[in-house]
mmCIF file of C-alpha atoms and ligand atoms in Angstrom:
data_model
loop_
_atom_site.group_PDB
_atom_site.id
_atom_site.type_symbol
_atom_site.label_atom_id
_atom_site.label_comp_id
_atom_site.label_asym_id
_atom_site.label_seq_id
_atom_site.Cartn_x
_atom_site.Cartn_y
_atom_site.Cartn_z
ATOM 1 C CA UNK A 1 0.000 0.000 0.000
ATOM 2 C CA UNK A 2 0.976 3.427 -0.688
ATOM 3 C CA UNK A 3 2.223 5.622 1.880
ATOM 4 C CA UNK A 4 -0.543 8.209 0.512
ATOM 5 C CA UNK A 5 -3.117 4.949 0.468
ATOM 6 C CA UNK A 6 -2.264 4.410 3.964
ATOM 7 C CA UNK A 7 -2.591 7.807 5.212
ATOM 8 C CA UNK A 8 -6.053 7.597 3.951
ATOM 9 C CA UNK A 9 -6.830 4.517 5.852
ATOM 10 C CA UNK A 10 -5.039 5.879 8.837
ATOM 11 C CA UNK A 11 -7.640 8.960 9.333
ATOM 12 C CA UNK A 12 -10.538 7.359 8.066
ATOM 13 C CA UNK A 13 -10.500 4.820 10.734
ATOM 14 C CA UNK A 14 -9.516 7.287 13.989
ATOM 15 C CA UNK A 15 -12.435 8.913 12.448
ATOM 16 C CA UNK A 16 -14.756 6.089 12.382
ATOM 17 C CA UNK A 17 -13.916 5.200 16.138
ATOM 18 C CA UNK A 18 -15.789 8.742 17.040
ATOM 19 C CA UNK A 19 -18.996 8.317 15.137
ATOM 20 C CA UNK A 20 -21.757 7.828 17.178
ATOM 21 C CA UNK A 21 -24.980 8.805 15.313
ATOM 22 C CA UNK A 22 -26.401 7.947 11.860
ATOM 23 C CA UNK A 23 -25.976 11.489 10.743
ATOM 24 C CA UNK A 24 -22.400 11.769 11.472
ATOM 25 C CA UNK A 25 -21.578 8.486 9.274
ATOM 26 C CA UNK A 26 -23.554 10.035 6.636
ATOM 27 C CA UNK A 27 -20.876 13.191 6.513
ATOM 28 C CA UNK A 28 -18.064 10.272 7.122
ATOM 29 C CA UNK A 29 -19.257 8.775 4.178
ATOM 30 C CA UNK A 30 -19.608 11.648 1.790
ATOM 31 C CA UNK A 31 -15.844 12.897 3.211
ATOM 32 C CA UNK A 32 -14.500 9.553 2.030
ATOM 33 C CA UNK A 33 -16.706 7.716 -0.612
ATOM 34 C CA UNK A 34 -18.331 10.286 -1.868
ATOM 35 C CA UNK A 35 -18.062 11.894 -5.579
ATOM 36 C CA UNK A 36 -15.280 14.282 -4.078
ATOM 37 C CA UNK A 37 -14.285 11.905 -1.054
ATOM 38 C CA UNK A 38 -10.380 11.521 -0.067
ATOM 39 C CA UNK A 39 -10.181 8.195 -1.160
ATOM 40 C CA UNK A 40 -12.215 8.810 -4.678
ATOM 41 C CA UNK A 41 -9.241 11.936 -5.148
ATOM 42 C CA UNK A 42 -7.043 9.325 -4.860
ATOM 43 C CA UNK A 43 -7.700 7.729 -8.128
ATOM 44 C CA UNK A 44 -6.978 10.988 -9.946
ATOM 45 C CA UNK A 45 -3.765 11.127 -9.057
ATOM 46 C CA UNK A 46 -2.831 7.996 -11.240
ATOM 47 C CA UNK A 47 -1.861 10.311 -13.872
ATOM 48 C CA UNK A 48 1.259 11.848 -11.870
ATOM 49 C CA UNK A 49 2.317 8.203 -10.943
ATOM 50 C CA UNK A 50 5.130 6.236 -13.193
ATOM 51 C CA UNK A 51 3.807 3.579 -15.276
ATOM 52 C CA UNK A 52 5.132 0.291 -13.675
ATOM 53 C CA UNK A 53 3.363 1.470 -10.245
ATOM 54 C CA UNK A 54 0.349 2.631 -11.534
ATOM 55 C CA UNK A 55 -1.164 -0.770 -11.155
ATOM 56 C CA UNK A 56 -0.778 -1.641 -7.785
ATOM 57 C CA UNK A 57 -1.832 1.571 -7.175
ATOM 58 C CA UNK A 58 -5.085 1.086 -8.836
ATOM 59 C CA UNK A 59 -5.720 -1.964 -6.541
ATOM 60 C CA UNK A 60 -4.308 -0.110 -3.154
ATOM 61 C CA UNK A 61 -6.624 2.319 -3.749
ATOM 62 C CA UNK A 62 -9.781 -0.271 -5.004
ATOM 63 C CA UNK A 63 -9.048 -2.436 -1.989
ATOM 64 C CA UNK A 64 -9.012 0.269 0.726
ATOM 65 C CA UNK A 65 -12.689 1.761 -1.107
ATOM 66 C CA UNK A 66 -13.719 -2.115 -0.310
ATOM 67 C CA UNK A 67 -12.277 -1.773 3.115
ATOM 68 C CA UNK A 68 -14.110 1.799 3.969
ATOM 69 C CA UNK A 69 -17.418 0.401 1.958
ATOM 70 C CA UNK A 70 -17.599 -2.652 4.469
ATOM 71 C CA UNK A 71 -16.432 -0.925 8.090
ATOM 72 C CA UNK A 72 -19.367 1.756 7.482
ATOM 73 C CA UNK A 73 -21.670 -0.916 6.558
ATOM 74 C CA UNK A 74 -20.700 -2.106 10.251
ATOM 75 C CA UNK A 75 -20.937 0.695 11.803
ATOM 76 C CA UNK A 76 -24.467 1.561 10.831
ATOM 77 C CA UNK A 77 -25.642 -1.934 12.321
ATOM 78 C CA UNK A 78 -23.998 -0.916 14.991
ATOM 79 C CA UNK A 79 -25.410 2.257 15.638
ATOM 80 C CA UNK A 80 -28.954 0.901 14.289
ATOM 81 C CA UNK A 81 -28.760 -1.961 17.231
ATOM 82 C CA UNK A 82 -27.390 1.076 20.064
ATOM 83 C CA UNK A 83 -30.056 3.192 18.810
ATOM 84 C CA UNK A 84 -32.745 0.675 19.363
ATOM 85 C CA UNK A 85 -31.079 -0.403 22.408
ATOM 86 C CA UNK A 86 -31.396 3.235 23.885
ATOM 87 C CA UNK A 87 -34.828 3.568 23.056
ATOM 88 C CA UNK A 88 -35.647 0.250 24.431
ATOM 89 C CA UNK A 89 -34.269 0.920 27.503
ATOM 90 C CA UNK A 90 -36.101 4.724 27.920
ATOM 91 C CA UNK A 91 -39.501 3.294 27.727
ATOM 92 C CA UNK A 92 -40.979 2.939 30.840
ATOM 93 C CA UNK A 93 -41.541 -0.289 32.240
ATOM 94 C CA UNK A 94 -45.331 -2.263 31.629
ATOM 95 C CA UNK A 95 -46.467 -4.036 34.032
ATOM 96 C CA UNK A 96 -49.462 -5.739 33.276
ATOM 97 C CA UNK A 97 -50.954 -6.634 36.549
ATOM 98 C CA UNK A 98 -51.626 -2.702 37.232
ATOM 99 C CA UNK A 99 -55.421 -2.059 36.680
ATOM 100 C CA UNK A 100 -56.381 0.022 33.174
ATOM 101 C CA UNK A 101 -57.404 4.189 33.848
ATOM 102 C CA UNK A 102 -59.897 4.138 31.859
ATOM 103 C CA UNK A 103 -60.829 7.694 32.586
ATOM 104 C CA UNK A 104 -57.697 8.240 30.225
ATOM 105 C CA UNK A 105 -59.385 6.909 27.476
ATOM 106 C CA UNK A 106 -60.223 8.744 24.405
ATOM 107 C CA UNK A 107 -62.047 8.456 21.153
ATOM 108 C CA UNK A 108 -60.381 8.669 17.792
ATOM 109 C CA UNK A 109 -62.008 11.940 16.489
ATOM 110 C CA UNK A 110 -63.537 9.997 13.613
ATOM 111 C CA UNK A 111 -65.863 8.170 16.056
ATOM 112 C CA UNK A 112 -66.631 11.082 17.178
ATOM 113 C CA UNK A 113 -67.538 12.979 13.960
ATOM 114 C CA UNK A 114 -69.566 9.475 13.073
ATOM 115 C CA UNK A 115 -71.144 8.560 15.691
ATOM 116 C CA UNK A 116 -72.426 12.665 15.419
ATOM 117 C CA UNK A 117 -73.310 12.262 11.689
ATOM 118 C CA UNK A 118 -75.304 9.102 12.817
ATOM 119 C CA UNK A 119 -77.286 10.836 15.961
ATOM 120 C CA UNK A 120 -78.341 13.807 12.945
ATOM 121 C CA UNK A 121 -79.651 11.587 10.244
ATOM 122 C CA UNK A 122 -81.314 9.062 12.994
ATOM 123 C CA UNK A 123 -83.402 11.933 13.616
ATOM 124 C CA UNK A 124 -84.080 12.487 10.212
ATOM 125 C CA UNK A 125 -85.393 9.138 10.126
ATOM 126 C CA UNK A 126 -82.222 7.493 8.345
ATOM 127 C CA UNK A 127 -81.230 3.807 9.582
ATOM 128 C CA UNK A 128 -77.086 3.048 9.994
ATOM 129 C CA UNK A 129 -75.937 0.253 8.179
ATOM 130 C CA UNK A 130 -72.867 -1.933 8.704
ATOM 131 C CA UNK A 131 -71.031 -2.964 5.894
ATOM 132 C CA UNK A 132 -68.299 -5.773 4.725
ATOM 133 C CA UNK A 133 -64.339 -3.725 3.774
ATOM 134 C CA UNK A 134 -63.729 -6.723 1.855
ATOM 135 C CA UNK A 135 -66.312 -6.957 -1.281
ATOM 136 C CA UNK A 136 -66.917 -8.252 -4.866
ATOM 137 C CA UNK A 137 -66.237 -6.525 -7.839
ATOM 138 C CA UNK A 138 -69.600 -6.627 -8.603
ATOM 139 C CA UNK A 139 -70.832 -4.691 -5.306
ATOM 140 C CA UNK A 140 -67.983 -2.221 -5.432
ATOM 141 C CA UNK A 141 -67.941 -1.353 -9.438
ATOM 142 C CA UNK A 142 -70.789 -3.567 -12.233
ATOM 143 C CA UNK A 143 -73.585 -2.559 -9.515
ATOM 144 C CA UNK A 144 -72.884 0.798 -9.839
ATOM 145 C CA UNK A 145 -72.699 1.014 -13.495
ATOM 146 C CA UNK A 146 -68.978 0.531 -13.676
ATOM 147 C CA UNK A 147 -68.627 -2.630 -15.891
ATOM 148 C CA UNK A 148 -64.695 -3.897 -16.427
ATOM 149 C CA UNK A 149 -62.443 -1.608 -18.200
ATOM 150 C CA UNK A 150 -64.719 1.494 -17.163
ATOM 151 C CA UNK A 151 -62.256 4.681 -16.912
ATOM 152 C CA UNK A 152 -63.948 5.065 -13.910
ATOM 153 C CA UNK A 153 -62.298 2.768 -12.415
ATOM 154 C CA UNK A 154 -58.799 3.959 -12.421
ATOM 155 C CA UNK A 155 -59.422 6.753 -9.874
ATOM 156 C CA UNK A 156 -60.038 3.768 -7.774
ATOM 157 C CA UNK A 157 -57.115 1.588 -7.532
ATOM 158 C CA UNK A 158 -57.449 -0.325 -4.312
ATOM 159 C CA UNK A 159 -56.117 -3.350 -2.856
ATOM 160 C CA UNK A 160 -57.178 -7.053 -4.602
ATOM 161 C CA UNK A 161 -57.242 -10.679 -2.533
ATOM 162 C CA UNK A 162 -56.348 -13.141 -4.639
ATOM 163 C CA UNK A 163 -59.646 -14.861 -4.736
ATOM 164 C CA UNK A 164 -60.389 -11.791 -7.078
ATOM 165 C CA UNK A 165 -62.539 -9.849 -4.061
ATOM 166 C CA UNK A 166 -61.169 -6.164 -3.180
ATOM 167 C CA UNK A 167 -61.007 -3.806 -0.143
ATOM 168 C CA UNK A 168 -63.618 -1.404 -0.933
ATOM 169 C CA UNK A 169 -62.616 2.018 -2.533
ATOM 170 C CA UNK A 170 -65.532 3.750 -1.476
ATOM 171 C CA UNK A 171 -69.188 3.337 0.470
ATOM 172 C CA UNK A 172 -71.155 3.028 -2.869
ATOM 173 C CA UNK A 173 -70.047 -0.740 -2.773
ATOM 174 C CA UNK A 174 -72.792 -1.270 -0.131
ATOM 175 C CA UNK A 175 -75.603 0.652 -2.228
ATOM 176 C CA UNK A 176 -76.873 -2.663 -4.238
ATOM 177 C CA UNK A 177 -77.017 -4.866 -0.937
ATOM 178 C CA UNK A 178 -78.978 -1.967 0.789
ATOM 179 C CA UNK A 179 -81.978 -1.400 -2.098
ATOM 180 C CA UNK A 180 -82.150 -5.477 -1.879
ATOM 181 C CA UNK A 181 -82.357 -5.487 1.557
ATOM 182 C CA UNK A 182 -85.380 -2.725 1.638
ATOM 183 C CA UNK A 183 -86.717 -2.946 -1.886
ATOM 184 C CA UNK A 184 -89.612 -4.820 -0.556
ATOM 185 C CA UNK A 185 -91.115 -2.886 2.109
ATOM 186 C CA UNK A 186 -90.836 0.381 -0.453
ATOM 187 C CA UNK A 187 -92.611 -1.499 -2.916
ATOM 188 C CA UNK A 188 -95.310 -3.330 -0.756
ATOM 189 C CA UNK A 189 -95.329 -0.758 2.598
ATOM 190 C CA UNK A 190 -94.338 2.588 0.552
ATOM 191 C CA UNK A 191 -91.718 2.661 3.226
ATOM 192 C CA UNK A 192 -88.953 4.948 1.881
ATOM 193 C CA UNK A 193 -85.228 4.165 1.206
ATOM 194 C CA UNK A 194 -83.413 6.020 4.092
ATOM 195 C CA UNK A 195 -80.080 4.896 4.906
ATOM 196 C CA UNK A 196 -76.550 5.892 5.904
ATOM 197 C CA UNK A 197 -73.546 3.875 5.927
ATOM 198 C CA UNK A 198 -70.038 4.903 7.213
ATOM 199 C CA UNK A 199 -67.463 2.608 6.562
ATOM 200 C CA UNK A 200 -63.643 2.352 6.144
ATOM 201 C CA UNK A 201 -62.528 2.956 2.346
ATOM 202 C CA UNK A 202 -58.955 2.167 0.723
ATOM 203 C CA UNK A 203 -57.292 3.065 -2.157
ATOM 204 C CA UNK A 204 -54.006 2.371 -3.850
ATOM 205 C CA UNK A 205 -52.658 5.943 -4.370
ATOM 206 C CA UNK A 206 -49.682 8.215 -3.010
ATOM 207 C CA UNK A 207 -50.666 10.109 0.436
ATOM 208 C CA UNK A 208 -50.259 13.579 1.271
ATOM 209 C CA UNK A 209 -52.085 16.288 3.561
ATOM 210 C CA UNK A 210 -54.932 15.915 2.211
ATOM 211 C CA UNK A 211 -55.243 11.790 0.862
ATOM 212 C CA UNK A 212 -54.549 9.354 2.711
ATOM 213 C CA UNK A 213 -54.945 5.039 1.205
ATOM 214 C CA UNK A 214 -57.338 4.518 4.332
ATOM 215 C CA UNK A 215 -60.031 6.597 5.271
ATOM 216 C CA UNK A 216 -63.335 6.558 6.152
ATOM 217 C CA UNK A 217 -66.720 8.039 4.040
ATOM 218 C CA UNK A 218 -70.183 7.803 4.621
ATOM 219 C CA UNK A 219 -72.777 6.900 2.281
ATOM 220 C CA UNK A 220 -76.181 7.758 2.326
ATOM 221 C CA UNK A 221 -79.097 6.995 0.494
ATOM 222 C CA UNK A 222 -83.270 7.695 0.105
ATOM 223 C CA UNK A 223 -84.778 6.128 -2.638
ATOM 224 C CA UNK A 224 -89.245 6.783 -2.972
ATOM 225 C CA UNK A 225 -91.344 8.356 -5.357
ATOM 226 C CA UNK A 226 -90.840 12.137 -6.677
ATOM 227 C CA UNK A 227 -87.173 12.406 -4.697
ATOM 228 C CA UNK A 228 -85.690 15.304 -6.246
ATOM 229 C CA UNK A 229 -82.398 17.270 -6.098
ATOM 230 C CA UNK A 230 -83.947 19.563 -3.668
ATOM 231 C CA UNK A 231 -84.327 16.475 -1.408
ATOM 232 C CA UNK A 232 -80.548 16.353 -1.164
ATOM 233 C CA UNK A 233 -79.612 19.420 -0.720
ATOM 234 C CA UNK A 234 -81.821 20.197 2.302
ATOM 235 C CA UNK A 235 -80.458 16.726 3.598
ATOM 236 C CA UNK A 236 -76.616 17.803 3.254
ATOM 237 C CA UNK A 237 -77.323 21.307 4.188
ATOM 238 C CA UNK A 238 -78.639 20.539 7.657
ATOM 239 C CA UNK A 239 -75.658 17.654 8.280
ATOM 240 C CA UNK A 240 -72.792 20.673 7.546
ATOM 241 C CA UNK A 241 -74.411 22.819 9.658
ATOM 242 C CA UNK A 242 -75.437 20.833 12.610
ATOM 243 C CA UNK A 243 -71.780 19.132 12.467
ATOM 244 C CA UNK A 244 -69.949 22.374 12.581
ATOM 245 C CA UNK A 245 -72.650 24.452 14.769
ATOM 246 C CA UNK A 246 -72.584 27.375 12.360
ATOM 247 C CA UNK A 247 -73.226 28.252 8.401
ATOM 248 C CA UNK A 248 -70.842 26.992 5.899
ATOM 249 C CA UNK A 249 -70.295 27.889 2.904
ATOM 250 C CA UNK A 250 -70.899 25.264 0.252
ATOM 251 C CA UNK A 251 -70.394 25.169 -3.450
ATOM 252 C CA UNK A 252 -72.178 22.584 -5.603
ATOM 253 C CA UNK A 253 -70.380 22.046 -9.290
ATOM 254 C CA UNK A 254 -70.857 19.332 -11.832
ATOM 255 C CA UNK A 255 -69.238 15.890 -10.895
ATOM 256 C CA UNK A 256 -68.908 12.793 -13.050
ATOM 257 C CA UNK A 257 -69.827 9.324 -11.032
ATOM 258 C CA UNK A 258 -71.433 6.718 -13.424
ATOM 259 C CA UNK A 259 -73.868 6.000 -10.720
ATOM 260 C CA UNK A 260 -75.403 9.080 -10.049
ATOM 261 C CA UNK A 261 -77.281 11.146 -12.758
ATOM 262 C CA UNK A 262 -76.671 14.112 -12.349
ATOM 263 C CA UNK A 263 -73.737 14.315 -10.329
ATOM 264 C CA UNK A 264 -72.466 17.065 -8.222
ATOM 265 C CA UNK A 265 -69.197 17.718 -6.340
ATOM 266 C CA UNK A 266 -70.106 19.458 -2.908
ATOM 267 C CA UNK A 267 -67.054 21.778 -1.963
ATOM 268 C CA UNK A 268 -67.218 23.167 1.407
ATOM 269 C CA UNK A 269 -64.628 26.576 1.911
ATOM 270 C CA UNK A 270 -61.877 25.583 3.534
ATOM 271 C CA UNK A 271 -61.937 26.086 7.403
ATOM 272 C CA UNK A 272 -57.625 25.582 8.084
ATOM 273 C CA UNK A 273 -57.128 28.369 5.833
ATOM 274 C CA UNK A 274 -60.330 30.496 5.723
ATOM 275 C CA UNK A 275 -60.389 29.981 1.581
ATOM 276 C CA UNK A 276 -57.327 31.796 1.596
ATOM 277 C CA UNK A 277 -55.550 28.355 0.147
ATOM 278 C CA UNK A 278 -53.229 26.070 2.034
ATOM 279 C CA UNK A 279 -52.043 22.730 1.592
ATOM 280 C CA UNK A 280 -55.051 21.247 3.306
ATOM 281 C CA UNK A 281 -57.355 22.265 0.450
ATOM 282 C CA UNK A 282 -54.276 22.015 -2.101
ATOM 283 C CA UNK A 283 -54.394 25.845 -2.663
ATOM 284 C CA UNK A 284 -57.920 26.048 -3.861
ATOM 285 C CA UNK A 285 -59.575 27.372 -0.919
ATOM 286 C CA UNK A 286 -62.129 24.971 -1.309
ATOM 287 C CA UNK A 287 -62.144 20.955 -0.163
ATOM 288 C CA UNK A 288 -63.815 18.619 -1.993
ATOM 289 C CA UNK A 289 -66.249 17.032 0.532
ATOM 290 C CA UNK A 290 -69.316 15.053 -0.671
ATOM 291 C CA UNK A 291 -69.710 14.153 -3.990
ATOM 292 C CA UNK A 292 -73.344 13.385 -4.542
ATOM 293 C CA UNK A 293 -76.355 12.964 -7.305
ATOM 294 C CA UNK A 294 -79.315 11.575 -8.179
ATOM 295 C CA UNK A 295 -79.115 7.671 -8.584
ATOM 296 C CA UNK A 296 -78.756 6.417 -11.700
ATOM 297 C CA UNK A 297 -81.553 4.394 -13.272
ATOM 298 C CA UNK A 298 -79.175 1.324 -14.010
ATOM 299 C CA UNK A 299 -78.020 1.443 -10.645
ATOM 300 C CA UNK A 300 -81.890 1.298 -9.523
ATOM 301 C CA UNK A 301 -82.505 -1.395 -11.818
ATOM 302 C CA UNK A 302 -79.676 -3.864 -10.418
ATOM 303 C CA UNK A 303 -80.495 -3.158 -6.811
ATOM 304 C CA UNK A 304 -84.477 -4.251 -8.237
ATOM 305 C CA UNK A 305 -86.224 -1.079 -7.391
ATOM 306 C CA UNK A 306 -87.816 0.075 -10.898
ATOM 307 C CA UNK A 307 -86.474 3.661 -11.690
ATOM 308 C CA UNK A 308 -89.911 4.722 -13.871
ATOM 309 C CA UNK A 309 -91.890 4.382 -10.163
ATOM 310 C CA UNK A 310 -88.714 6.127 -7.704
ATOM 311 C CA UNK A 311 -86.175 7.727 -7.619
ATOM 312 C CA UNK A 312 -83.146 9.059 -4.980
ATOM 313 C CA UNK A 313 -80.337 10.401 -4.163
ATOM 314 C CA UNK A 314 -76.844 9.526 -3.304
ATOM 315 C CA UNK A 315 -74.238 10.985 -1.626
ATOM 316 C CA UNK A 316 -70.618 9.909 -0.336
ATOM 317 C CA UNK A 317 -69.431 12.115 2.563
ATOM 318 C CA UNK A 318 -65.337 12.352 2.887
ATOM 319 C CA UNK A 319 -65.722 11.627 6.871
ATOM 320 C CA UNK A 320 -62.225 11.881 7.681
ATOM 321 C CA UNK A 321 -61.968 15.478 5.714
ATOM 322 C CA UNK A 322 -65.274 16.349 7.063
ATOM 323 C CA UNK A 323 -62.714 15.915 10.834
ATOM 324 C CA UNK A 324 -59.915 17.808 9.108
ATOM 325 C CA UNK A 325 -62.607 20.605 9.030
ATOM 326 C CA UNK A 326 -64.110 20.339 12.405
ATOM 327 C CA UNK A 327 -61.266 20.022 14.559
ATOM 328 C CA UNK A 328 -58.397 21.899 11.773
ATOM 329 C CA UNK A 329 -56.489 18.537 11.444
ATOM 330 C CA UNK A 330 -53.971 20.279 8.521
ATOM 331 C CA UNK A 331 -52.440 16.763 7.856
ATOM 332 C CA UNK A 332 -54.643 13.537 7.015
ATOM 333 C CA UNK A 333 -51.852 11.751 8.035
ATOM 334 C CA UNK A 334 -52.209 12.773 11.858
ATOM 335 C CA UNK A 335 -55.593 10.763 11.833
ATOM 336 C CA UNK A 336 -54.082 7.121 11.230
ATOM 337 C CA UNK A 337 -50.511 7.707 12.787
ATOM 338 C CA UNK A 338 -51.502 6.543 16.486
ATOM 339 C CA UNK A 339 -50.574 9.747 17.873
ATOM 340 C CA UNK A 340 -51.807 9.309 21.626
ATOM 341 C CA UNK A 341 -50.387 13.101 21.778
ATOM 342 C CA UNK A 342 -52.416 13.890 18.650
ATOM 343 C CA UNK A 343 -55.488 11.926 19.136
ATOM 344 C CA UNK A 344 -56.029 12.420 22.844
ATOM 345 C CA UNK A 345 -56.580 15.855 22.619
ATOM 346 C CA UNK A 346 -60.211 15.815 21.274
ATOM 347 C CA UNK A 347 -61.392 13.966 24.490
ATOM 348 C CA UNK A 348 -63.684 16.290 25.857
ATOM 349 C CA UNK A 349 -65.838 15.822 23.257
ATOM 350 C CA UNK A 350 -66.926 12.389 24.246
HETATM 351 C C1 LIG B 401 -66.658 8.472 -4.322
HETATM 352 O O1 LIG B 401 -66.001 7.691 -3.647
HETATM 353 C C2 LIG B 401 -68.111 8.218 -4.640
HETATM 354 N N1 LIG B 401 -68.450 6.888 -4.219
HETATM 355 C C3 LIG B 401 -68.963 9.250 -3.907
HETATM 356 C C4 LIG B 401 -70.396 9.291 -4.352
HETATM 357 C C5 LIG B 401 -71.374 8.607 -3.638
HETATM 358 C C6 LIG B 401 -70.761 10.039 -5.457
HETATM 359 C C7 LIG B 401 -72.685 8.670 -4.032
HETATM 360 C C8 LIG B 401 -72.073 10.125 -5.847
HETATM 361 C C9 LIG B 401 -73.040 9.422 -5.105
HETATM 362 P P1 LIG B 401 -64.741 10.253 -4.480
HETATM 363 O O2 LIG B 401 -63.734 9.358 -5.061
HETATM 364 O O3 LIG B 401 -64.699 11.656 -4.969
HETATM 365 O O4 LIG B 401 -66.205 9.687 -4.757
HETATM 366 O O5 LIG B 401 -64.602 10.245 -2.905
HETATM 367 C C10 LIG B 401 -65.585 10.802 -2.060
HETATM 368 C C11 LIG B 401 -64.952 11.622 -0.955
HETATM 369 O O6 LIG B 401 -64.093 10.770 -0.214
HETATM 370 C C12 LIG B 401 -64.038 12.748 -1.458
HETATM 371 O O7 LIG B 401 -64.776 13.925 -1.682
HETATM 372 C C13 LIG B 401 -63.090 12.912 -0.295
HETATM 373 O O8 LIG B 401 -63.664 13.743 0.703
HETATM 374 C C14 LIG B 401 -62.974 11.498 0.222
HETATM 375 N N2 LIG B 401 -61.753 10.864 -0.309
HETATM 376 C C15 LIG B 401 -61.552 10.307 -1.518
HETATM 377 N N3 LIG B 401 -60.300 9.834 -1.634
HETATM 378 C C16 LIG B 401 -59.692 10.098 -0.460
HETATM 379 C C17 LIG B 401 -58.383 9.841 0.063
HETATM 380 N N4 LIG B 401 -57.464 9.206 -0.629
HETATM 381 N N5 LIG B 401 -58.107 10.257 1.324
HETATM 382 C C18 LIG B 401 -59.070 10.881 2.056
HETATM 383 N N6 LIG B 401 -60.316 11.141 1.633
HETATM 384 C C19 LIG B 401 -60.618 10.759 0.390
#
């Protein structure tokens, strides 16, 4: 080895004996190995060596790049297993025979905002239904007028079993099962369609402040004779503002959902931001919060209800934006991390 070579070595390794933290091996690294490192520099200095030395120069300096390579790839275990180590060894001791304070106990602020959507369309005379996460292709797209190789369906990517059934990408999935279920006493009793249910929704797609690949909408439903647009605006108008105790301002545009004819987006103005723009509402000033529309006659026909005699209306609350709003949650991404500091702090609204 060189003398230079070995010089190299020399102050690499006193320097790897102080490292102690991830980020310091990073700058070790970069000093050494990286584009400009010492031992990279090396190599350009071939040129000013004589020609019988230049190869065992070469390989000096290749072996002593292996050597660096392979004693930061230790080191990093090492500090990876003292990290964990030290965090281990901060937590505070469980013991599991001490009896659970309960009064510590909090609800996510999901429940919260559901179980307050459900009191407010109970007493509008809605029922809450339950419904599967894992469905059929058939509930979750050919019910709803979204046959195979629909566009449509690439805004919902979502996760697939391998007996072909998916996790569903949105509430709609349970509309077919819930005219089936109550087709009969609308027909026979002229008892109306009324029905809301929440449920857990995933979807393959990159997450940011505002999506997130789990989250939670609520569907709702009301399917009888002369049901008209009016219907659902009154509906959606009195959730928003008995959810947030005040007027909001909404904005209804044109929305394309091959269930619903017509379709609407419902935008409510942004609450983090004041419709100023933020990231929360991506700059708009608005947030898309319940699209919505009047159900489409196909969709009718599969779930057996004849769409001549009735018709309803649909609409697909973002639940877990609709909490953004109320409680000005500006990342989505707070909601699912398991934040006791987060989460707790909406307690007092039990
Ligand atoms: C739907 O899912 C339709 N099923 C809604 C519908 C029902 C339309 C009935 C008409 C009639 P969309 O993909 O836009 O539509 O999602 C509905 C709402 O869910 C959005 O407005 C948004 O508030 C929320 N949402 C959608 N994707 C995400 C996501 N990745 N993260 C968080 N919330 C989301």
């Amino acid at each position: 080895m060189s003398t230079k070579t070995a010089e190299v070595r020399e102050s690499f390794l006193a320097a790897l004996a102080l490292v102690t933290t991830a980020d310091e091996l990073e700058r070790l690294r970069v000093e050494y190995i990286g584009k400009k490192g010492l031992v990279t520099e090396l190599l350009k200095e071939m040129k000013s060596i004589p020609n019988e030395e230049k190869k065992a120069f070469g390989q000096a300096v290749n072996v002593l790049k292996g050597e660096v390579s392979d004693k930061l790839a230790e080191k990093k275990e090492e500090i990876v297993r003292l990290e964990l180590e030290r965090e281990l060894n901060s937590m505070p001791e469980f013991d599991v025979s001490v009896p659970a304070d309960l009064s510590r106990g909090s609800y996510h602020p999901i429940t919260l905002v559901q179980r307050q959507c459900e009191d407010i369309f109970k007493s509008m005379g809605f029922t809450v239904e339950d419904y599967s996460e894992i469905v059929t292709d058939y509930e979750c797209f050919e019910s709803l007028n979204i046959p195979k190789n629909h566009p449509a369906r690439d805004m919902q990517d979502t996760y697939y079993l391998e007996n072909g059934q998916l996790l569903k990408s949105q509430t709609s999935a349970a509309q077919n099962a819930i005219y089936k279920k109550y087709k009969d006493a609308l027909i026979n009793e002229g008892k109306p369609i009324k029905a809301i249910f929440p449920g857990r929704c995933f979807r393959n797609e990159a997450t940011d402040a505002c999506h997130e690949n789990t989250f939670f909408q609520m569907e709702g439903v009301m399917v009888d004779k002369n049901i008209s647009i009016s219907n659902l605006i009154f509906f959606m108008k009195t959730m928003l503002s008995e959810v947030f105790q005040k007027d909001i301002k909404v904005r209804l545009r044109p929305g394309f959902f091959p269930f619903v004819e017509p379709g609407f987006e419902l935008d409510i103005s942004c609450l983090i931001c004041g419709g100023e723009g933020c990231p929360s509402c991506k700059h708009s000033g608005w947030l898309e919060l319940c699209p919505c529309g009047m159900i489409h006659p196909e969709v009718l026909k599969a779930g057996g209800i004849d769409p001549d005699e009735y018709t309803g209306f649909a609409f697909g609350l973002g639940l877990t934006r609709l909490v953004m709003m109320k409680y000005g949650i500006k990342d989505i991404r707070d909601l699912n991390s398991g934040s006791l500091k987060t989460l707790t702090q909406f307690t007092d609204d039990k």
